[in-house]
Amino acid sequence: MRKKIVAGNWKMNLLPVEAVNLYEQMESSQVPIGCELIVFPPAIYVATLNERQGSIFIGVQNFHPEESGAFTGEISVSQVRACGAKYVLVGHSERRMIFGESNGFVKEKIDSALSHQLVPIVCCGESLAVREDNEHIDFVTNQLAETIGHLTALELSHCMIAYEPIWAIGTGRTASIAQAQEMHAAIRQWLKNHFGELAGEDISILYGGSCNAANASELFACPDVDGGLIGGASLDAASFLKIARSF
Ligand code: 13P
């Protein structure tokens, strides 16, 4: 079943007390929310937030696909799972560009997440140069082919996709409604072609890139946009909850 999701990627922000306060403010909302909420705090806060047993799901922004071993500084997939995370971000453009993660490594992380019952949110998205060359759809569908193309339809049903145009991340420049819908529809069509009509229809495809309380309702009204992956605007409880009420 296609779910409506609003997810907050806190990136490398917030000190411990701030992270707990933000999570508790979000949890204390009295107004019913018609979507599933997820937050991706820095990994060192996952266990603490999980102890609060809130209704907001917790995920990690990064992990290593191996279960254990000599990978100084990394956090293993089993550790992530044991600390209570349910979701993992994979293929975020910041991981790809700053930390050199390739489609091949993203694919390994997806396989590892699925085999540990974690839900991968698979990020994809093009640079401004690629869009200006009008290659954006081919670029993004190629990212998908190389990262999830090998999955079965059943495995795909345990994943979500996030389309995050790099030129819209942290820039205040959101994709237009037409640009977002065009890409989300193209992604869904590609999924239908590869995994079958039902699998493509059922998967949630989130939009990310300067999505905020002012533009979320327009974006979420697009037929192929099932929610958002929010960066900056997820660091404020009121704006995050307003986004969550924008369906
Ligand atoms: P912004 O919402 O700050 O543009 O970040 C988007 C993002 O990268 C979410 O993963």
mmCIF file of C-alpha atoms and ligand atoms in Angstrom:
data_model
loop_
_atom_site.group_PDB
_atom_site.id
_atom_site.type_symbol
_atom_site.label_atom_id
_atom_site.label_comp_id
_atom_site.label_asym_id
_atom_site.label_seq_id
_atom_site.Cartn_x
_atom_site.Cartn_y
_atom_site.Cartn_z
ATOM 1 C CA MET A 1 0.000 0.000 0.000
ATOM 2 C CA ARG A 2 1.306 3.421 -0.963
ATOM 3 C CA LYS A 3 1.870 5.346 2.278
ATOM 4 C CA LYS A 4 1.966 9.075 2.877
ATOM 5 C CA ILE A 5 5.230 9.947 4.598
ATOM 6 C CA VAL A 6 6.903 13.051 5.949
ATOM 7 C CA ALA A 7 10.503 12.422 6.964
ATOM 8 C CA GLY A 8 12.963 14.831 8.564
ATOM 9 C CA ASN A 9 16.651 14.541 7.745
ATOM 10 C CA TRP A 10 18.362 16.378 10.586
ATOM 11 C CA LYS A 11 21.770 15.999 8.880
ATOM 12 C CA MET A 12 24.729 16.963 11.138
ATOM 13 C CA ASN A 13 22.716 19.344 13.321
ATOM 14 C CA LEU A 14 21.586 19.599 16.971
ATOM 15 C CA LEU A 15 23.295 18.889 20.283
ATOM 16 C CA PRO A 16 21.847 16.026 22.388
ATOM 17 C CA VAL A 17 19.466 18.138 24.477
ATOM 18 C CA GLU A 18 18.249 19.954 21.362
ATOM 19 C CA ALA A 19 17.578 16.676 19.568
ATOM 20 C CA VAL A 20 15.548 15.307 22.476
ATOM 21 C CA ASN A 21 13.608 18.582 22.787
ATOM 22 C CA LEU A 22 12.809 18.631 19.081
ATOM 23 C CA TYR A 23 11.632 15.027 19.115
ATOM 24 C CA GLU A 24 9.481 15.647 22.198
ATOM 25 C CA GLN A 25 7.947 18.801 20.724
ATOM 26 C CA MET A 26 7.041 16.855 17.599
ATOM 27 C CA GLU A 27 5.597 14.025 19.675
ATOM 28 C CA SER A 28 3.501 16.361 21.817
ATOM 29 C CA SER A 29 1.398 17.555 18.883
ATOM 30 C CA GLN A 30 -2.278 17.205 19.725
ATOM 31 C CA VAL A 31 -3.552 17.609 16.186
ATOM 32 C CA PRO A 32 -4.038 14.320 14.331
ATOM 33 C CA ILE A 33 -1.669 13.780 11.452
ATOM 34 C CA GLY A 34 -2.744 11.722 8.472
ATOM 35 C CA CYS A 35 0.678 10.472 7.493
ATOM 36 C CA GLU A 36 3.584 8.511 8.892
ATOM 37 C CA LEU A 37 6.391 10.592 10.416
ATOM 38 C CA ILE A 38 10.049 9.594 10.448
ATOM 39 C CA VAL A 39 13.094 11.462 11.725
ATOM 40 C CA PHE A 40 16.708 10.808 10.809
ATOM 41 C CA PRO A 41 18.792 12.217 13.690
ATOM 42 C CA PRO A 42 22.572 11.915 13.921
ATOM 43 C CA ALA A 43 23.144 8.207 14.680
ATOM 44 C CA ILE A 44 24.491 8.780 18.205
ATOM 45 C CA TYR A 45 20.991 9.945 19.264
ATOM 46 C CA VAL A 46 19.029 7.018 17.842
ATOM 47 C CA ALA A 47 19.056 4.849 20.972
ATOM 48 C CA THR A 48 18.102 7.776 23.243
ATOM 49 C CA LEU A 49 15.204 8.839 21.035
ATOM 50 C CA ASN A 50 14.071 5.253 20.620
ATOM 51 C CA GLU A 51 13.795 4.888 24.412
ATOM 52 C CA ARG A 52 11.072 7.528 24.320
ATOM 53 C CA GLN A 53 8.851 5.020 22.513
ATOM 54 C CA GLY A 54 7.145 7.738 20.532
ATOM 55 C CA SER A 55 4.954 7.334 17.505
ATOM 56 C CA ILE A 56 7.493 9.017 15.218
ATOM 57 C CA PHE A 57 9.712 6.408 13.596
ATOM 58 C CA ILE A 58 13.467 6.753 13.748
ATOM 59 C CA GLY A 59 15.985 6.112 11.021
ATOM 60 C CA VAL A 60 19.679 6.602 10.358
ATOM 61 C CA GLN A 61 21.276 8.809 7.740
ATOM 62 C CA ASN A 62 24.130 6.391 7.118
ATOM 63 C CA PHE A 63 25.433 2.923 8.016
ATOM 64 C CA HIS A 64 27.904 0.330 6.802
ATOM 65 C CA PRO A 65 26.475 -2.712 5.000
ATOM 66 C CA GLU A 66 28.688 -5.242 6.851
ATOM 67 C CA GLU A 67 27.473 -6.697 10.170
ATOM 68 C CA SER A 68 30.746 -6.057 12.028
ATOM 69 C CA GLY A 69 34.465 -5.816 11.474
ATOM 70 C CA ALA A 70 37.456 -3.541 11.074
ATOM 71 C CA PHE A 71 35.743 -0.430 9.706
ATOM 72 C CA THR A 72 36.941 2.270 12.100
ATOM 73 C CA GLY A 73 34.344 4.958 12.632
ATOM 74 C CA GLU A 74 31.518 3.156 10.871
ATOM 75 C CA ILE A 75 28.203 1.910 12.302
ATOM 76 C CA SER A 76 27.053 -1.516 11.148
ATOM 77 C CA VAL A 77 23.672 -2.464 9.817
ATOM 78 C CA SER A 78 23.113 -4.810 12.781
ATOM 79 C CA GLN A 79 24.002 -2.074 15.278
ATOM 80 C CA VAL A 80 21.532 0.275 13.579
ATOM 81 C CA ARG A 81 18.797 -2.317 13.784
ATOM 82 C CA ALA A 82 19.572 -3.215 17.425
ATOM 83 C CA CYS A 83 19.415 0.464 18.470
ATOM 84 C CA GLY A 84 15.826 0.673 17.250
ATOM 85 C CA ALA A 85 16.073 2.315 13.829
ATOM 86 C CA LYS A 86 13.416 1.209 11.335
ATOM 87 C CA TYR A 87 14.485 3.228 8.292
ATOM 88 C CA VAL A 88 17.775 4.036 6.575
ATOM 89 C CA LEU A 89 18.623 6.734 4.064
ATOM 90 C CA VAL A 90 20.687 5.450 1.149
ATOM 91 C CA GLY A 91 22.136 7.268 -1.844
ATOM 92 C CA HIS A 92 21.686 10.789 -0.473
ATOM 93 C CA SER A 93 23.503 13.215 -2.775
ATOM 94 C CA GLU A 94 25.623 14.478 0.142
ATOM 95 C CA ARG A 95 26.876 10.909 0.716
ATOM 96 C CA ARG A 96 27.488 10.487 -2.998
ATOM 97 C CA MET A 97 29.247 13.819 -3.560
ATOM 98 C CA ILE A 98 31.129 14.430 -0.303
ATOM 99 C CA PHE A 99 31.891 10.825 0.664
ATOM 100 C CA GLY A 100 32.198 9.303 -2.799
ATOM 101 C CA GLU A 101 29.433 6.682 -2.492
ATOM 102 C CA SER A 102 28.855 5.013 -5.861
ATOM 103 C CA ASN A 103 25.705 3.385 -7.190
ATOM 104 C CA GLY A 104 27.441 0.038 -6.513
ATOM 105 C CA PHE A 105 27.932 0.846 -2.824
ATOM 106 C CA VAL A 106 24.375 2.200 -2.545
ATOM 107 C CA LYS A 107 23.152 -1.115 -3.987
ATOM 108 C CA GLU A 108 25.141 -3.048 -1.337
ATOM 109 C CA LYS A 109 23.619 -0.891 1.397
ATOM 110 C CA ILE A 110 20.097 -1.497 0.086
ATOM 111 C CA ASP A 111 20.630 -5.278 0.036
ATOM 112 C CA SER A 112 22.071 -5.177 3.539
ATOM 113 C CA ALA A 113 19.203 -3.021 4.872
ATOM 114 C CA LEU A 114 16.563 -5.309 3.362
ATOM 115 C CA SER A 115 18.168 -8.415 4.785
ATOM 116 C CA HIS A 116 18.045 -6.790 8.244
ATOM 117 C CA GLN A 117 14.396 -5.746 7.966
ATOM 118 C CA LEU A 118 15.252 -2.053 7.668
ATOM 119 C CA VAL A 119 13.314 0.048 5.158
ATOM 120 C CA PRO A 120 15.662 1.852 2.759
ATOM 121 C CA ILE A 121 14.636 5.267 1.481
ATOM 122 C CA VAL A 122 16.547 5.297 -1.782
ATOM 123 C CA CYS A 123 17.547 8.832 -2.771
ATOM 124 C CA CYS A 124 18.093 9.873 -6.355
ATOM 125 C CA GLY A 125 18.391 13.191 -8.145
ATOM 126 C CA GLU A 126 20.289 15.122 -10.765
ATOM 127 C CA SER A 127 22.645 18.099 -10.693
ATOM 128 C CA LEU A 128 21.784 21.419 -12.301
ATOM 129 C CA ALA A 129 24.129 20.685 -15.232
ATOM 130 C CA VAL A 130 22.328 17.409 -15.967
ATOM 131 C CA ARG A 131 18.950 19.148 -15.854
ATOM 132 C CA GLU A 132 20.123 21.950 -18.112
ATOM 133 C CA ASP A 133 21.230 19.299 -20.630
ATOM 134 C CA ASN A 134 17.714 17.856 -20.406
ATOM 135 C CA GLU A 135 19.183 14.504 -19.294
ATOM 136 C CA HIS A 136 17.480 14.476 -15.888
ATOM 137 C CA ILE A 137 15.056 11.613 -16.476
ATOM 138 C CA ASP A 138 17.685 9.321 -18.008
ATOM 139 C CA PHE A 139 20.130 10.201 -15.235
ATOM 140 C CA VAL A 140 17.694 9.422 -12.423
ATOM 141 C CA THR A 141 16.311 6.231 -13.968
ATOM 142 C CA ASN A 142 19.895 5.064 -14.491
ATOM 143 C CA GLN A 143 20.605 5.690 -10.786
ATOM 144 C CA LEU A 144 17.574 3.531 -10.001
ATOM 145 C CA ALA A 145 18.585 0.803 -12.481
ATOM 146 C CA GLU A 146 22.026 0.556 -10.860
ATOM 147 C CA THR A 147 20.823 0.600 -7.261
ATOM 148 C CA ILE A 148 17.452 -1.189 -7.180
ATOM 149 C CA GLY A 149 17.179 -2.732 -10.667
ATOM 150 C CA HIS A 150 18.212 -6.165 -9.318
ATOM 151 C CA LEU A 151 15.516 -6.378 -6.617
ATOM 152 C CA THR A 152 12.403 -8.537 -6.791
ATOM 153 C CA ALA A 153 8.995 -6.861 -6.712
ATOM 154 C CA LEU A 154 8.590 -8.152 -3.149
ATOM 155 C CA GLU A 155 11.882 -6.571 -2.086
ATOM 156 C CA LEU A 156 10.903 -3.326 -3.785
ATOM 157 C CA SER A 157 7.707 -3.274 -1.745
ATOM 158 C CA HIS A 158 9.907 -2.816 1.361
ATOM 159 C CA CYS A 159 11.615 0.283 -0.103
ATOM 160 C CA MET A 160 10.683 3.911 -0.663
ATOM 161 C CA ILE A 161 12.154 6.362 -3.139
ATOM 162 C CA ALA A 162 13.074 9.999 -2.512
ATOM 163 C CA TYR A 163 13.609 12.280 -5.484
ATOM 164 C CA GLU A 164 15.926 15.083 -4.404
ATOM 165 C CA PRO A 165 17.187 17.336 -7.198
ATOM 166 C CA ILE A 166 20.646 18.417 -6.033
ATOM 167 C CA TRP A 167 20.070 22.002 -7.188
ATOM 168 C CA ALA A 168 17.096 22.264 -4.806
ATOM 169 C CA ILE A 169 18.794 20.916 -1.664
ATOM 170 C CA GLY A 170 19.431 23.635 0.902
ATOM 171 C CA THR A 171 19.205 26.308 -1.787
ATOM 172 C CA GLY A 172 15.691 27.628 -1.179
ATOM 173 C CA ARG A 173 15.039 26.817 -4.833
ATOM 174 C CA THR A 174 12.276 24.192 -4.916
ATOM 175 C CA ALA A 175 11.410 22.176 -8.005
ATOM 176 C CA SER A 176 8.290 23.598 -9.618
ATOM 177 C CA ILE A 177 5.110 21.553 -9.344
ATOM 178 C CA ALA A 178 5.485 20.579 -13.013
ATOM 179 C CA GLN A 179 9.135 19.558 -12.567
ATOM 180 C CA ALA A 180 8.360 17.490 -9.463
ATOM 181 C CA GLN A 181 5.352 15.745 -11.002
ATOM 182 C CA GLU A 182 7.202 15.065 -14.276
ATOM 183 C CA MET A 183 10.057 13.319 -12.484
ATOM 184 C CA HIS A 184 7.880 11.441 -9.987
ATOM 185 C CA ALA A 185 5.689 10.163 -12.822
ATOM 186 C CA ALA A 186 8.789 9.113 -14.788
ATOM 187 C CA ILE A 187 10.174 7.273 -11.759
ATOM 188 C CA ARG A 188 6.845 5.518 -11.184
ATOM 189 C CA GLN A 189 6.619 4.546 -14.862
ATOM 190 C CA TRP A 190 10.143 3.137 -14.757
ATOM 191 C CA LEU A 191 9.219 1.130 -11.645
ATOM 192 C CA LYS A 192 6.070 -0.187 -13.339
ATOM 193 C CA ASN A 193 8.057 -1.230 -16.405
ATOM 194 C CA HIS A 194 10.606 -3.092 -14.292
ATOM 195 C CA PHE A 195 8.582 -4.517 -11.432
ATOM 196 C CA GLY A 196 5.011 -4.567 -12.709
ATOM 197 C CA GLU A 197 2.036 -2.224 -12.566
ATOM 198 C CA LEU A 198 1.086 -3.043 -8.993
ATOM 199 C CA ALA A 199 4.596 -2.679 -7.555
ATOM 200 C CA GLY A 200 4.996 0.730 -9.219
ATOM 201 C CA GLU A 201 1.580 1.888 -8.075
ATOM 202 C CA ASP A 202 2.200 0.817 -4.468
ATOM 203 C CA ILE A 203 5.564 2.418 -3.761
ATOM 204 C CA SER A 204 5.866 5.764 -1.955
ATOM 205 C CA ILE A 205 7.921 8.390 -3.784
ATOM 206 C CA LEU A 206 8.911 11.371 -1.626
ATOM 207 C CA TYR A 207 10.080 14.780 -2.800
ATOM 208 C CA GLY A 208 13.075 16.491 -1.161
ATOM 209 C CA GLY A 209 14.767 19.817 -1.817
ATOM 210 C CA SER A 210 13.738 23.045 -0.060
ATOM 211 C CA CYS A 211 10.327 21.607 0.768
ATOM 212 C CA ASN A 212 8.791 23.687 3.559
ATOM 213 C CA ALA A 213 5.531 24.634 5.271
ATOM 214 C CA ALA A 214 4.752 27.163 2.509
ATOM 215 C CA ASN A 215 5.150 24.886 -0.518
ATOM 216 C CA ALA A 216 4.393 21.381 0.830
ATOM 217 C CA SER A 217 0.655 21.343 0.079
ATOM 218 C CA GLU A 218 1.185 22.194 -3.612
ATOM 219 C CA LEU A 219 3.893 19.555 -3.936
ATOM 220 C CA PHE A 220 1.908 16.889 -2.046
ATOM 221 C CA ALA A 221 -1.116 17.551 -4.272
ATOM 222 C CA CYS A 222 0.810 16.117 -7.248
ATOM 223 C CA PRO A 223 -0.600 12.660 -8.012
ATOM 224 C CA ASP A 224 2.807 10.961 -7.866
ATOM 225 C CA VAL A 225 4.236 12.793 -4.835
ATOM 226 C CA ASP A 226 3.535 10.774 -1.679
ATOM 227 C CA GLY A 227 5.240 13.032 0.835
ATOM 228 C CA GLY A 228 8.519 14.727 1.570
ATOM 229 C CA LEU A 229 12.056 14.251 2.790
ATOM 230 C CA ILE A 230 12.718 17.495 4.604
ATOM 231 C CA GLY A 231 16.080 18.978 5.583
ATOM 232 C CA GLY A 232 16.194 22.512 7.017
ATOM 233 C CA ALA A 233 12.465 22.817 7.730
ATOM 234 C CA SER A 234 12.512 19.619 9.816
ATOM 235 C CA LEU A 235 14.669 21.300 12.475
ATOM 236 C CA ASP A 236 11.672 23.265 13.721
ATOM 237 C CA ALA A 237 8.801 21.230 15.215
ATOM 238 C CA ALA A 238 6.059 23.652 14.164
ATOM 239 C CA SER A 239 7.150 23.803 10.532
ATOM 240 C CA PHE A 240 7.715 20.037 10.337
ATOM 241 C CA LEU A 241 4.231 19.371 11.753
ATOM 242 C CA LYS A 242 2.712 21.935 9.388
ATOM 243 C CA ILE A 243 4.317 20.086 6.489
ATOM 244 C CA ALA A 244 2.883 16.841 7.879
ATOM 245 C CA ARG A 245 -0.589 18.378 7.764
ATOM 246 C CA SER A 246 -0.213 19.495 4.152
ATOM 247 C CA PHE A 247 -1.842 16.502 2.410
HETATM 248 P P1 13P B 1 16.522 20.823 2.417
HETATM 249 O O1 13P B 1 15.079 20.562 2.756
HETATM 250 O O2 13P B 1 17.268 21.576 3.477
HETATM 251 O O3 13P B 1 16.670 21.406 1.047
HETATM 252 O O4 13P B 1 17.256 19.382 2.376
HETATM 253 C C1 13P B 1 16.688 18.368 1.633
HETATM 254 C C2 13P B 1 17.412 17.103 1.921
HETATM 255 O O5 13P B 1 18.576 16.941 1.577
HETATM 256 C C3 13P B 1 16.698 16.067 2.677
HETATM 257 O O6 13P B 1 17.393 14.856 2.646
#
